[in-house]
């Protein structure tokens, strides 16, 4: 995607207005490969929680073993935003991108978690051996 257009999407998503519709529209762009995996990774690094949420939702919903999903799993498992963490740990229950041992290693690295949904998802990952 052209960087100028991507910047407009970032501004639109981060402002929060019409977020549900905007995140669905943006997810369609990710699903259609209009947003490259590298761009997805860069967006997951942004300081805007709404942007990270939109990208995390689209990437986990697509559920492919690709660079964006691997980045999301390995770098965003401990995101400052609980919604992003929910997407990551929810997807981690089912993904084959990481081995059971890799998932357990991320659990060990997880900082003190207080979100009850994330705690349940982490517990599911801990209890579920290889798929």
C-alpha positions as MATLAB code, in Angstrom:
seq = 'XXXXXXXXXXXXXXXXXXXXXXXXXXXXXXXXXXXXXXXXXXXXXXXXXXXXXXXXXXXXXXXXXXXXXXXXXXXXXXXXXXXXXXXXXXXXXXXXXXXXXXXXXXXXXXXXXXXXXXXXXXXXXXXXXXX';
ca = [
       0.000    0.000    0.000;
       1.163    3.495   -0.760;
       2.659    5.107    2.361;
       0.449    8.210    2.085;
      -2.680    6.081    2.015;
      -1.368    3.979    4.891;
      -0.756    7.157    6.930;
      -4.359    8.224    6.319;
      -5.571    4.849    7.592;
      -3.390    5.174   10.694;
      -4.860    8.602   11.438;
      -8.387    7.313   10.826;
      -7.981    4.249   13.035;
      -6.160    6.089   15.815;
      -8.803    8.824   16.153;
     -11.366    6.218   17.240;
     -14.321    7.684   15.311;
     -16.220    4.964   13.499;
     -13.627    2.498   14.757;
     -15.680   -0.680   14.273;
     -16.381    0.077   10.638;
     -12.871    1.390   10.002;
     -11.198   -1.660   11.531;
     -13.356   -3.981    9.409;
     -12.505   -2.045    6.254;
      -8.819   -2.065    7.155;
      -8.927   -5.795    7.895;
     -10.230   -6.385    4.383;
      -7.170   -4.567    3.055;
      -4.913   -6.835    5.104;
      -6.796   -9.955    4.030;
      -6.508   -8.940    0.367;
      -2.733   -8.378    0.703;
      -3.102   -4.658   -0.046;
      -1.130   -4.045    3.164;
       2.193   -5.865    3.023;
       3.389   -8.043    5.874;
       6.208   -5.565    6.528;
       3.669   -2.739    6.774;
       1.577   -4.856    9.147;
       4.633   -5.403   11.340;
       5.428   -1.678   11.337;
       1.837   -0.918   12.344;
       2.085   -3.379   15.233;
       4.987   -1.247   16.503;
       2.959    1.975   16.548;
       2.061    3.787   19.737;
      -1.623    3.889   18.767;
      -3.532    1.122   20.547;
      -6.457    1.294   18.101;
      -4.100    0.712   15.176;
      -2.424   -2.242   16.907;
      -5.857   -3.654   17.778;
      -7.065   -3.438   14.171;
      -3.940   -5.082   12.790;
      -3.837   -7.748   15.511;
      -7.476   -8.641   14.883;
      -6.996   -8.895   11.115;
      -3.769  -10.900   11.370;
      -5.137  -13.349   13.934;
      -8.407  -13.741   12.049;
      -6.508  -14.617    8.880;
      -4.510  -17.123   10.935;
      -1.695  -17.751    8.467;
       1.821  -18.841    9.301;
       3.542  -15.733    7.969;
       5.937  -13.024    9.118;
       3.183  -10.771   10.464;
       1.661  -13.576   12.552;
       5.052  -14.637   13.871;
       5.883  -11.036   14.806;
       2.513  -10.665   16.511;
       3.012  -13.852   18.536;
       6.624  -13.219   19.494;
       6.512   -9.466   20.117;
       2.941   -8.512   21.025;
       2.143  -11.277   23.534;
       2.934   -8.754   26.273;
       1.505   -5.627   24.588;
       0.580   -2.691   26.804;
      -3.020   -2.961   25.554;
      -5.168   -5.795   26.942;
      -7.253   -6.061   23.761;
      -4.141   -6.707   21.668;
      -3.008   -9.309   24.213;
      -6.438  -10.976   24.010;
      -6.124  -11.307   20.233;
      -2.605  -12.700   20.526;
      -3.337  -15.255   23.243;
      -6.650  -16.225   21.657;
      -4.874  -16.988   18.409;
      -2.004  -18.679   20.208;
      -4.385  -21.387   21.433;
      -4.902  -22.535   17.849;
      -1.886  -21.460   15.844;
       0.721  -23.809   14.530;
       3.125  -20.919   13.945;
       4.814  -21.712   17.239;
       5.643  -25.007   18.855;
       4.264  -25.929   22.270;
       7.714  -25.237   23.737;
       7.857  -21.787   22.118;
       4.427  -20.976   23.520;
       5.502  -22.111   26.992;
       8.591  -19.908   26.714;
       6.380  -16.879   25.967;
       4.225  -17.722   28.982;
       7.362  -17.675   31.140;
       8.298  -14.247   29.722;
       4.809  -12.826   30.285;
       4.845  -10.070   32.856;
       2.288   -9.923   35.645;
      -1.064  -10.208   33.878;
      -4.213   -8.806   35.437;
      -6.712   -9.064   32.587;
      -8.994  -12.017   33.385;
      -9.664  -12.853   29.739;
      -5.950  -12.956   28.960;
      -5.328  -15.092   32.048;
      -7.915  -17.646   30.870;
      -6.403  -17.699   27.378;
      -2.889  -18.146   28.765;
      -4.164  -20.985   30.945;
      -5.655  -22.642   27.850;
      -2.351  -22.300   25.983;
      -0.448  -23.704   28.955;
      -2.743  -26.734   29.121;
      -2.897  -27.477   25.395;
      -0.024  -29.515   23.977;
       0.824  -29.568   20.276;
      -2.167  -29.517   17.956;
];
